[in-house]
Amino acid sequence: MTVYAGPVFDMAVQQFGVIANHLSIPMDERERILMPKRAITVSCPIHRDDGSIAVFEGYRVQHHLTLGPTKGGTRFAPSVDIGEIAALAIWMSWKCALVGLPYGGAKGGIRVDPRSISVRELEGLSRRYMQEMIPFVGPHTDVMAPDMGTNEQVMAWFMDTYSMYQGSTVTEIVTGKPVSSGGTLGRREATGRGVAHLVRRVMKDLGIALNGATAVVQGFGNVGSHAALELYNSGIKIIAVSDHTDALYDRNGLDIPALVRHATMHGSIAGYSNQLHYDPAAILTLPCDVLVPAAMERVIDAHIAENLKCRVLAEGANGPTTPAADLILEKRQPEIFVIPDILCNSGGVVVSYFEWVQDLQQLFWEEDEVTRREYQILDRAFDHMVSRAKKDNIPHRTAAMALGVEKVRAAKATRGLFP
Ligand code: NAD
């Protein structure tokens, strides 16, 4: 019996089953590796602007503490529940281990549509959530970061709230902060840049020229917009993008810098164009060289996997592909090269790690050093994944997750089981 439930959690369990079978992990060891160490649910009351009181439910799940503090984003979305947060925490663990960071995975969130409340209410909710979390987090226990529905401003409120309670400034309690409050150069762009870097690498290996190649990006928030901009700056035509408000298609390529300016000013791509509307559900199956899902989980199911017409699937979002779709993609290898989420979007946590290190040392790096080191780590993990997939004749996702799970398992084995 477990408190974790729901389709996203089931997906993380199913994926782990595949890896555990592949690694022949004994049955009695599996639960210890898979199940989250700690989870907390909090209720966060706030004063609404109209004087009433509203209560929002918040969560934080810390998956394992074997390699160091836990690390993970904070999601504000109406769909958030404890099962989804637990799955995201588990994936963070495999991701951190795959790229070699001294962290376990964590994730947190509040069940709220951040667009439905005012900025003042959002600040009150962010601060109250962090205040409720104080007994459970810390720079050496659990370090938060942004995710869907949160941003640098929310991280600044988190950091300020934690610091006010400690009586001194503790920048290292969260990452993804504004540079003016102890953030690092290059964090805002890190996830999207990492996605684009890996895409360029794969295209080179596949012999696809960047100039004139085409890409489709689902989601135009932090990850999607920066990935699109970086791909655009590499000469790739972004023929379609979507967000929660609209989808746009232009076979000659969208003006991504103009679209980024519009989305920054208006909070979405809505109202950018009257002529370029497209069916949001259909953009995933447009013919293109690169498809970047960068919004939410489980958008590529078996049916869509059958109908994908891309050469490279670069998973910017966490968990965009269902296990049933994975089986189809396995059959479609090598026609579609999958860069699995735990590698593809890991540039975000890699640069979050750099931010934490810089905050602890109070010694800050230039942006080109941040990005150079980010790419170095991504390249190393990419090489490990590809050679493991070839050696064992397994899909990239299985290889990437196996590398992560193996590291966590080895650390647990050498530390032993307390007491
Ligand atoms: P964000 O809130 O900045 O942006 C989310 C985007 O998705 C928005 O443009 C939103 O409109 C869009 N969206 C929501 N519902 C949609 C729908 N039904 N169809 C199309 N678009 C939709 O969030 P983000 O930080 O960019 O995160 C996006 C994904 O990337 C999430 O899966 C997140 O877990 C993952 N991720 C984020 C980071 C990071 O550094 N922010 C790092 C790793 C992974």
Coordinates of N, CA and C in Angstrom, one line a residue, residues 120-269:
R120 N 0.4 39.5 -6.2 CA 0.5 39.6 -4.7 C 0.1 38.2 -4.1
E121 N -0.9 37.6 -4.6 CA -1.3 36.3 -4.1 C -0.3 35.2 -4.3
L122 N 0.3 35.3 -5.5 CA 1.4 34.3 -5.9 C 2.6 34.5 -4.9
E123 N 2.9 35.7 -4.6 CA 4.0 35.9 -3.6 C 3.6 35.4 -2.3
G124 N 2.4 35.7 -1.8 CA 2.0 35.1 -0.5 C 2.0 33.6 -0.5
L125 N 1.6 33.0 -1.6 CA 1.5 31.5 -1.6 C 2.9 30.9 -1.7
S126 N 3.8 31.6 -2.5 CA 5.2 31.1 -2.6 C 5.9 31.2 -1.2
R127 N 5.7 32.3 -0.6 CA 6.4 32.5 0.7 C 5.8 31.5 1.8
R128 N 4.5 31.3 1.8 CA 3.9 30.4 2.8 C 4.3 29.0 2.5
Y129 N 4.4 28.6 1.3 CA 4.9 27.2 0.9 C 6.3 27.0 1.5
M130 N 7.2 28.0 1.2 CA 8.5 27.8 1.6 C 8.6 27.8 3.2
Q131 N 7.8 28.7 3.8 CA 7.8 28.7 5.3 C 7.4 27.3 5.8
E132 N 6.4 26.7 5.2 CA 5.9 25.3 5.6 C 7.0 24.3 5.4
M133 N 7.9 24.5 4.4 CA 8.9 23.6 4.1 C 10.2 23.7 4.9
I134 N 10.3 24.7 5.7 CA 11.6 25.0 6.4 C 12.1 23.8 7.2
P135 N 11.2 23.1 7.9 CA 11.8 21.9 8.7 C 12.3 20.8 7.8
F136 N 12.0 20.8 6.5 CA 12.3 19.6 5.7 C 13.4 19.9 4.7
V137 N 13.8 21.2 4.4 CA 14.7 21.5 3.4 C 16.0 22.2 4.0
G138 N 17.0 22.4 3.2 CA 18.2 23.0 3.7 C 19.3 22.9 2.6
P139 N 20.3 23.7 2.6 CA 21.3 23.7 1.6 C 22.0 22.3 1.5
H140 N 22.0 21.6 2.6 CA 22.7 20.2 2.6 C 21.6 19.1 2.8
T141 N 20.3 19.5 2.7 CA 19.3 18.5 2.8 C 18.5 18.3 1.6
D142 N 18.0 19.5 1.1 CA 17.1 19.5 -0.1 C 17.1 20.9 -0.7
V143 N 17.5 21.0 -1.9 CA 17.7 22.3 -2.6 C 16.6 22.4 -3.7
M144 N 15.8 23.4 -3.6 CA 14.7 23.6 -4.6 C 15.2 24.3 -5.9
A145 N 14.3 24.3 -6.9 CA 14.6 24.9 -8.2 C 13.3 25.2 -8.9
P146 N 13.3 25.9 -10.0 CA 12.0 26.2 -10.7 C 11.6 24.9 -11.5
D147 N 10.3 24.9 -11.9 CA 9.8 23.9 -12.8 C 8.6 24.6 -13.5
M148 N 7.7 23.8 -14.1 CA 6.6 24.4 -14.7 C 5.8 25.3 -13.8
G149 N 5.5 26.5 -14.2 CA 4.6 27.4 -13.5 C 5.4 28.2 -12.4
T150 N 6.7 28.0 -12.3 CA 7.5 28.8 -11.4 C 8.6 29.4 -12.1
N151 N 9.3 30.4 -11.6 CA 10.3 31.1 -12.3 C 11.3 31.7 -11.3
E152 N 12.2 32.6 -11.9 CA 13.3 33.2 -11.0 C 12.7 34.0 -9.9
Q153 N 11.6 34.7 -10.2 CA 11.0 35.5 -9.1 C 10.5 34.7 -7.9
V154 N 9.8 33.5 -8.3 CA 9.4 32.6 -7.2 C 10.6 32.1 -6.4
M155 N 11.7 31.8 -7.1 CA 12.9 31.3 -6.4 C 13.4 32.4 -5.5
A156 N 13.4 33.7 -5.9 CA 13.8 34.8 -5.1 C 13.0 34.9 -3.8
W157 N 11.7 34.7 -4.0 CA 10.8 34.8 -2.8 C 11.1 33.6 -1.8
F158 N 11.3 32.4 -2.4 CA 11.7 31.3 -1.6 C 12.9 31.6 -0.8
M159 N 14.0 32.1 -1.5 CA 15.3 32.3 -0.9 C 15.1 33.4 0.2
D160 N 14.4 34.4 -0.1 CA 14.2 35.5 0.9 C 13.4 35.0 2.1
T161 N 12.4 34.2 1.9 CA 11.6 33.7 3.1 C 12.5 32.8 4.0
Y162 N 13.2 31.9 3.3 CA 14.1 31.0 4.1 C 15.1 31.8 4.9
S163 N 15.7 32.8 4.2 CA 16.8 33.6 4.8 C 16.2 34.5 6.0
M164 N 15.0 35.0 5.8 CA 14.4 35.8 6.9 C 14.3 34.9 8.2
Y165 N 13.9 33.7 8.0 CA 13.8 32.8 9.2 C 15.2 32.4 9.8
Q166 N 16.2 32.3 8.9 CA 17.5 31.9 9.4 C 18.2 33.1 10.0
G167 N 17.9 34.3 9.6 CA 18.5 35.5 10.1 C 19.7 35.9 9.3
S168 N 20.0 35.2 8.2 CA 21.1 35.6 7.3 C 20.8 35.1 5.9
T169 N 21.4 35.7 5.0 CA 21.1 35.4 3.6 C 21.7 34.0 3.2
V170 N 20.8 33.1 2.8 CA 21.2 31.7 2.4 C 20.9 31.5 1.0
T171 N 21.7 32.0 0.1 CA 21.4 31.9 -1.3 C 21.3 30.5 -1.8
E172 N 22.1 29.6 -1.2 CA 22.3 28.2 -1.7 C 21.1 27.3 -1.3
I173 N 20.0 27.9 -0.8 CA 18.8 27.1 -0.5 C 18.0 26.8 -1.7
V174 N 18.1 27.7 -2.7 CA 17.4 27.4 -4.0 C 18.3 27.7 -5.2
T175 N 18.1 27.1 -6.3 CA 18.8 27.5 -7.6 C 17.7 28.0 -8.6
G176 N 18.2 28.6 -9.6 CA 17.3 29.2 -10.6 C 16.9 30.6 -10.1
K177 N 17.7 31.2 -9.3 CA 17.3 32.5 -8.8 C 17.8 33.6 -9.8
P178 N 17.3 34.8 -9.6 CA 17.8 35.9 -10.5 C 19.3 36.1 -10.2
V179 N 20.1 36.5 -11.2 CA 21.5 36.7 -11.0 C 21.7 37.8 -9.9
S180 N 20.8 38.7 -9.8 CA 20.9 39.8 -8.8 C 20.8 39.3 -7.4
S181 N 20.3 38.1 -7.2 CA 20.1 37.5 -5.9 C 20.9 36.2 -5.7
G182 N 22.1 36.2 -6.3 CA 22.9 35.0 -6.1 C 22.7 33.9 -7.1
G183 N 22.0 34.2 -8.2 CA 21.8 33.2 -9.2 C 23.1 33.1 -10.1
T184 N 23.2 32.1 -11.0 CA 24.3 32.1 -11.9 C 23.9 32.5 -13.3
L185 N 24.9 33.1 -13.9 CA 24.8 33.4 -15.4 C 24.5 32.1 -16.1
G186 N 23.7 32.0 -17.0 CA 23.5 30.8 -17.9 C 22.5 29.8 -17.3
R187 N 21.9 30.1 -16.1 CA 20.9 29.1 -15.6 C 19.6 29.2 -16.3
R188 N 19.1 30.5 -16.6 CA 17.8 30.7 -17.3 C 17.8 29.9 -18.6
E189 N 18.9 30.0 -19.3 CA 19.0 29.4 -20.6 C 19.4 27.9 -20.6
A190 N 19.9 27.4 -19.5 CA 20.6 26.2 -19.4 C 19.9 24.9 -20.0
T191 N 18.6 24.8 -19.6 CA 17.9 23.6 -20.0 C 17.7 23.6 -21.5
G192 N 17.2 24.7 -22.1 CA 17.0 24.8 -23.5 C 18.3 24.7 -24.3
R193 N 19.3 25.3 -23.8 CA 20.6 25.3 -24.4 C 21.1 23.8 -24.5
G194 N 21.0 23.1 -23.4 CA 21.4 21.7 -23.3 C 20.7 20.9 -24.3
V195 N 19.4 21.1 -24.4 CA 18.6 20.4 -25.4 C 19.1 20.6 -26.8
A196 N 19.4 21.9 -27.1 CA 19.9 22.2 -28.5 C 21.3 21.7 -28.7
H197 N 22.1 21.7 -27.7 CA 23.5 21.2 -27.8 C 23.4 19.7 -28.2
L198 N 22.6 18.9 -27.5 CA 22.5 17.5 -27.8 C 21.9 17.3 -29.2
V199 N 20.9 18.1 -29.5 CA 20.3 17.9 -30.9 C 21.3 18.2 -31.9
R200 N 22.1 19.2 -31.8 CA 23.2 19.5 -32.8 C 24.2 18.3 -32.9
R201 N 24.5 17.7 -31.7 CA 25.4 16.6 -31.7 C 24.9 15.4 -32.5
V202 N 23.6 15.1 -32.2 CA 23.0 14.0 -32.9 C 22.8 14.2 -34.4
M203 N 22.5 15.5 -34.7 CA 22.3 15.8 -36.2 C 23.6 15.6 -36.9
K204 N 24.7 16.0 -36.2 CA 26.0 15.8 -36.9 C 26.3 14.3 -37.1
D205 N 26.0 13.5 -36.0 CA 26.3 12.1 -36.1 C 25.4 11.5 -37.2
L206 N 24.2 12.0 -37.4 CA 23.3 11.4 -38.4 C 23.5 12.0 -39.8
G207 N 24.4 13.0 -39.9 CA 24.7 13.6 -41.2 C 23.6 14.5 -41.7
I208 N 22.8 15.1 -40.7 CA 21.8 16.1 -41.1 C 22.3 17.5 -41.0
A209 N 22.3 18.3 -42.1 CA 22.9 19.6 -42.0 C 21.9 20.5 -41.2
L210 N 22.5 21.4 -40.4 CA 21.7 22.3 -39.5 C 20.9 23.3 -40.4
N211 N 21.6 23.9 -41.3 CA 21.0 24.9 -42.2 C 19.9 24.3 -43.0
G212 N 18.7 24.8 -42.9 CA 17.6 24.2 -43.7 C 16.8 23.1 -43.0
A213 N 17.4 22.5 -41.9 CA 16.7 21.5 -41.2 C 15.5 22.1 -40.5
T214 N 14.5 21.3 -40.1 CA 13.3 21.8 -39.5 C 13.0 21.3 -38.1
A215 N 12.4 22.1 -37.3 CA 12.1 21.6 -35.9 C 10.7 22.1 -35.5
V216 N 10.1 21.3 -34.6 CA 8.8 21.6 -34.0 C 9.0 21.6 -32.5
V217 N 8.4 22.6 -31.8 CA 8.6 22.7 -30.3 C 7.3 22.8 -29.7
Q218 N 7.0 21.9 -28.8 CA 5.7 22.0 -28.0 C 6.0 22.5 -26.6
G219 N 5.4 23.6 -26.3 CA 5.7 24.3 -25.0 C 6.6 25.5 -25.3
F220 N 6.2 26.7 -24.8 CA 7.1 27.8 -25.1 C 7.4 28.6 -23.8
G221 N 7.7 27.8 -22.8 CA 8.1 28.4 -21.5 C 9.6 28.5 -21.4
N222 N 10.1 28.3 -20.2 CA 11.6 28.4 -20.1 C 12.3 27.4 -21.0
V223 N 11.9 26.1 -21.0 CA 12.7 25.1 -21.8 C 12.4 25.3 -23.3
G224 N 11.1 25.4 -23.6 CA 10.8 25.4 -25.1 C 11.3 26.6 -25.7
S225 N 11.1 27.8 -25.1 CA 11.5 29.0 -25.8 C 13.1 29.1 -26.0
H226 N 13.8 28.7 -24.9 CA 15.3 28.8 -25.1 C 15.8 27.7 -26.0
A227 N 15.2 26.5 -26.0 CA 15.6 25.5 -27.0 C 15.3 26.0 -28.4
A228 N 14.1 26.6 -28.6 CA 13.7 27.1 -29.9 C 14.7 28.2 -30.4
L229 N 15.0 29.1 -29.5 CA 15.9 30.2 -29.9 C 17.3 29.7 -30.2
E230 N 17.8 28.7 -29.4 CA 19.1 28.2 -29.7 C 19.2 27.4 -31.0
L231 N 18.1 26.6 -31.3 CA 18.1 25.9 -32.5 C 18.0 26.9 -33.7
Y232 N 17.1 27.9 -33.5 CA 17.0 28.9 -34.6 C 18.3 29.6 -34.9
N233 N 19.0 29.9 -33.8 CA 20.4 30.6 -34.0 C 21.4 29.6 -34.6
S234 N 21.1 28.3 -34.6 CA 22.0 27.4 -35.2 C 21.6 27.2 -36.7
G235 N 20.6 27.9 -37.2 CA 20.3 27.8 -38.6 C 19.1 26.8 -38.9
I236 N 18.5 26.3 -37.8 CA 17.4 25.4 -38.0 C 16.1 26.2 -38.1
K237 N 15.2 25.8 -39.0 CA 13.9 26.5 -39.2 C 12.9 25.9 -38.2
I238 N 12.3 26.7 -37.3 CA 11.3 26.2 -36.4 C 10.0 26.4 -37.1
I239 N 9.4 25.3 -37.6 CA 8.2 25.5 -38.4 C 6.9 25.5 -37.5
A240 N 7.0 25.0 -36.3 CA 5.8 25.1 -35.5 C 6.1 25.1 -34.0
V241 N 5.3 25.9 -33.2 CA 5.4 25.9 -31.8 C 4.0 25.9 -31.2
S242 N 3.9 25.5 -30.0 CA 2.6 25.6 -29.3 C 2.8 25.9 -27.8
D243 N 1.8 26.4 -27.2 CA 1.8 26.5 -25.7 C 0.3 26.2 -25.3
H244 N 0.0 26.6 -24.1 CA -1.4 26.2 -23.6 C -2.5 27.1 -24.2
T245 N -2.1 28.1 -25.0 CA -3.1 29.0 -25.5 C -3.3 28.8 -27.0
D246 N -2.2 28.4 -27.8 CA -2.3 28.4 -29.2 C -1.2 27.5 -29.8
A247 N -1.3 27.3 -31.1 CA -0.3 26.6 -31.9 C -0.1 27.4 -33.2
L248 N 1.2 27.6 -33.6 CA 1.5 28.3 -34.8 C 2.3 27.5 -35.7
Y249 N 2.0 27.6 -37.0 CA 2.8 26.9 -38.0 C 3.1 27.8 -39.2
D250 N 4.4 27.7 -39.6 CA 4.8 28.4 -40.8 C 5.9 27.5 -41.5
R251 N 5.6 27.0 -42.7 CA 6.5 26.1 -43.3 C 7.8 26.8 -43.7
N252 N 7.8 28.1 -43.8 CA 9.0 28.8 -44.1 C 9.9 29.1 -42.8
G253 N 9.3 28.8 -41.7 CA 10.0 29.0 -40.4 C 9.5 30.2 -39.7
L254 N 9.3 30.1 -38.4 CA 8.7 31.2 -37.6 C 9.9 32.1 -37.1
D255 N 9.5 33.4 -36.9 CA 10.5 34.4 -36.4 C 10.6 34.2 -34.9
I256 N 11.5 33.3 -34.5 CA 11.6 32.9 -33.1 C 12.0 34.1 -32.1
P257 N 13.0 34.9 -32.5 CA 13.3 36.1 -31.6 C 12.0 37.0 -31.4
A258 N 11.2 37.2 -32.5 CA 10.0 38.0 -32.3 C 9.0 37.3 -31.4
L259 N 8.9 36.0 -31.6 CA 7.9 35.2 -30.8 C 8.3 35.2 -29.3
V260 N 9.6 35.1 -29.1 CA 10.1 35.1 -27.7 C 9.8 36.5 -27.1
R261 N 10.0 37.6 -27.8 CA 9.7 38.9 -27.3 C 8.2 39.0 -27.0
H262 N 7.4 38.5 -27.9 CA 5.9 38.5 -27.7 C 5.6 37.7 -26.4
A263 N 6.1 36.5 -26.3 CA 5.7 35.7 -25.1 C 6.2 36.3 -23.8
T264 N 7.4 36.9 -23.9 CA 7.9 37.5 -22.7 C 7.0 38.7 -22.2
M265 N 6.5 39.4 -23.2 CA 5.7 40.6 -22.9 C 4.3 40.2 -22.5
H266 N 3.7 39.2 -23.1 CA 2.3 38.8 -22.9 C 2.1 37.5 -22.1
G267 N 3.1 36.8 -21.8 CA 3.0 35.6 -21.0 C 2.6 34.4 -21.8
S268 N 2.4 34.5 -23.1 CA 2.1 33.3 -23.9 C 2.2 33.7 -25.4
I269 N 2.0 32.8 -26.3 CA 2.1 33.1 -27.7 C 0.8 33.6 -28.3

